[in-house]
C-alpha positions as semicolon CSV with decimal commas, in nm:
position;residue;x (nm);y (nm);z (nm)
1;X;2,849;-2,251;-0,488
2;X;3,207;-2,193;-0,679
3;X;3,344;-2,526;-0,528
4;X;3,181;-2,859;-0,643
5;X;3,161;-3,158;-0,328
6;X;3,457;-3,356;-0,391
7;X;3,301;-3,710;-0,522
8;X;3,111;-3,461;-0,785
9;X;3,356;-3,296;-0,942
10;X;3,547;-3,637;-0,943
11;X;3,252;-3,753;-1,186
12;X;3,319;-3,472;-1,357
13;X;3,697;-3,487;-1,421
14;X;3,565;-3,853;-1,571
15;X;3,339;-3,695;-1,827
16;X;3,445;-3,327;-1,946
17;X;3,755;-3,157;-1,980
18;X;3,854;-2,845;-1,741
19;X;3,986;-2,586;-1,769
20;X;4,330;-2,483;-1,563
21;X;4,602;-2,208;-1,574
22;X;4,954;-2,366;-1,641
23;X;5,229;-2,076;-1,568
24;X;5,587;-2,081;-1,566
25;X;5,741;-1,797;-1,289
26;X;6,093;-1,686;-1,527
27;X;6,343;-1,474;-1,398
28;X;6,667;-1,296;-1,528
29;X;7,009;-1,393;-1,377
30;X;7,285;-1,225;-1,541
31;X;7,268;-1,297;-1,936
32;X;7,050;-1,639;-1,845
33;X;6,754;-1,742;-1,728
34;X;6,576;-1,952;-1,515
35;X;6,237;-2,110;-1,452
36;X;6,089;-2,169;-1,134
37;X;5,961;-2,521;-1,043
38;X;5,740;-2,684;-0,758
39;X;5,802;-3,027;-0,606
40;X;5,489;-3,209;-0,501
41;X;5,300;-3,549;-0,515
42;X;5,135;-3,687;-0,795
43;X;4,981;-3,996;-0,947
44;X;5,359;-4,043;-1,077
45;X;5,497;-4,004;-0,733
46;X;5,703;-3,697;-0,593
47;X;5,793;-3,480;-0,947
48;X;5,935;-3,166;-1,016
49;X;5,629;-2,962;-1,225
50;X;5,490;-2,615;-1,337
51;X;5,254;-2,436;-1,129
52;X;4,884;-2,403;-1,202
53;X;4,535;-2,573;-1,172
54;X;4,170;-2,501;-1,250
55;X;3,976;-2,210;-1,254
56;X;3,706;-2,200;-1,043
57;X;3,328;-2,064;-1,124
58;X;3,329;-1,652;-1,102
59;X;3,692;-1,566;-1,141
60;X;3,860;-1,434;-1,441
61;X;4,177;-1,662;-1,605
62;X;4,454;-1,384;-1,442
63;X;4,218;-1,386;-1,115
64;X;4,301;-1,806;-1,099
65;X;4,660;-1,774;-1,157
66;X;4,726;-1,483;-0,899
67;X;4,522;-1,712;-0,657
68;X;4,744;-2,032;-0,767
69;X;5,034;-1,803;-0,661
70;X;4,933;-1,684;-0,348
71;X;4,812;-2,039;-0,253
72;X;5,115;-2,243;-0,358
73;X;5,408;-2,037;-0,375
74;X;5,273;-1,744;-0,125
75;X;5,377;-1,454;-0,399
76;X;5,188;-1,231;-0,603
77;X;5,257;-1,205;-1,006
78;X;5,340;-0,902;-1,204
79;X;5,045;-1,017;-1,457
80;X;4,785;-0,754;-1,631
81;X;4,415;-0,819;-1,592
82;X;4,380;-0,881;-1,952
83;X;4,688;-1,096;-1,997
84;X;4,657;-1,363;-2,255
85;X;4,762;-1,694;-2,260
86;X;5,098;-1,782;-2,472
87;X;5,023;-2,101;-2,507
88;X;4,725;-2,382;-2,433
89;X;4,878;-2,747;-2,377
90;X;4,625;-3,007;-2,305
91;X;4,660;-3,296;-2,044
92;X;4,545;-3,638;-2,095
93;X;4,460;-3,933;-1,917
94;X;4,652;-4,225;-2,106
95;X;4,315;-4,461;-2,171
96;X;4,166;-4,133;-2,393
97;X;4,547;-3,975;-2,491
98;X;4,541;-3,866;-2,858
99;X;4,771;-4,134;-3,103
100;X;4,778;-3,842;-3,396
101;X;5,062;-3,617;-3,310
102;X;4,940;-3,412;-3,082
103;X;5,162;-3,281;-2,819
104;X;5,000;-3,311;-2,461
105;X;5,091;-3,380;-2,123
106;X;4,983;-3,700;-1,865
107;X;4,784;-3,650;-1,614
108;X;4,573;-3,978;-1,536
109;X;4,340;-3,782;-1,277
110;X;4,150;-3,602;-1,620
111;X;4,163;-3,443;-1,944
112;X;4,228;-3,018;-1,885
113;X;4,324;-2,775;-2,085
114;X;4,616;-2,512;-2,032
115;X;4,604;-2,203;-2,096
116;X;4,945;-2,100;-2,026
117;X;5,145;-1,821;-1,912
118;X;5,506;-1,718;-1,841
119;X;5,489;-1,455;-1,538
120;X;5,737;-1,269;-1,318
121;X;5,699;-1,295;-0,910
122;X;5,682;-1,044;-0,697
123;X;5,834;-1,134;-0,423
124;X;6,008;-1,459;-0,247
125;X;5,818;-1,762;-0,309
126;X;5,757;-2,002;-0,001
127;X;5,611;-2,350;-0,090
128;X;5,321;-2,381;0,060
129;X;4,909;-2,587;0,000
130;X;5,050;-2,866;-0,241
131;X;5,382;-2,770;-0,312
132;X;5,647;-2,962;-0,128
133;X;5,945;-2,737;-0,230
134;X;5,998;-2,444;-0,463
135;X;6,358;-2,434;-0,698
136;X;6,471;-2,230;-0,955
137;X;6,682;-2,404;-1,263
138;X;6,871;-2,335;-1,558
139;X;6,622;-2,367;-1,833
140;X;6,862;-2,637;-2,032
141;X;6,913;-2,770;-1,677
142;X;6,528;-2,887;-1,613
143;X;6,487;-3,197;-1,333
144;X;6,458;-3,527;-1,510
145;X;6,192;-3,624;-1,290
146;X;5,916;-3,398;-1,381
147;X;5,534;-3,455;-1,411
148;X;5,516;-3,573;-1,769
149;X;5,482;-3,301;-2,030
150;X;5,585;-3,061;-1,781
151;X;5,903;-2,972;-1,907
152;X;5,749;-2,955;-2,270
153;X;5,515;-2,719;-2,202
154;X;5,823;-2,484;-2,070
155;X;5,988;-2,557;-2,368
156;X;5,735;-2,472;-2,550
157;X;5,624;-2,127;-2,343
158;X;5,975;-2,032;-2,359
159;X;6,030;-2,074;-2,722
160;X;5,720;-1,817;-2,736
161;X;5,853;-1,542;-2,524
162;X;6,194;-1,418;-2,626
């Protein structure tokens, strides 16, 4: 079984963190670029957001974001087997958020972790599964309303790939 029954893994989002691919599709127009973003629903209504979600049992962290792709966007990504995450933003919950500092992202459905990746598509993406729409922006020109943290984390991936 790769896939848990939905009230499980519920429980589980409740107890443990998980583990997700965040990525950031970038491309190259003339001496700019831009970063692709996905409209879709969340607990903070419709937002503008990075792609990604959780691995699942059995495939590799590259294998999870190709799939997230393909299922979302309906493109493959120019990404090597072994590619390794730039970054790892974690996502919080606000009742167990850290008060220290630390950098994170909201996401009252559980706690996950990130590890997160700037990628090239191959192809045209078509919004498809959760996302409602599919834009590319300026990357000082990000939506103002974004899933929270969202357009931190591609502040922060960008400030890692030059």
């Amino acid at each position: 079984m790769s896939l848990l029954p939905y009230e499980f893994y519920r429980q589980v989002e409740q107890t443990m963190p998980i583990a997700c691919i965040d990525f950031v599709p970038v491309r190259q127009v003339g001496d700019g670029r831009q970063v692709g973003l996905i409209s879709r629903e969340s607990p903070y209504g419709r937002v503008w957001c990075h792609l990604g979600g959780r691995i699942r049992r059995g495939e590799t962290i590259v294998q999870g974001l190709q799939r997230h792709a393909r299922e979302t966007v309906g493109v493959e990504t120019d990404v090597a087997p072994n590619a390794q995450p730039v970054y790892v933003y974690e996502w919080f919950p606000s009742a167990v958020a850290p008060n220290d500092g630390t950098q994170f992202g909201n996401d009252e459905r559980k706690h996950s972790i990130g590890l997160s990746y700037v990628v090239r598509l191959l192809g045209d993406p078509s919004p498809q599964g959760e996302a409602l729409a599919f834009e590319w922006f300026e990357t000082d020109r990000l939506p103002e309303n974004s899933w929270p943290g969202s357009a931190e984390l591609v502040r922060r991936l960008l400030g890692q790939v030059s």
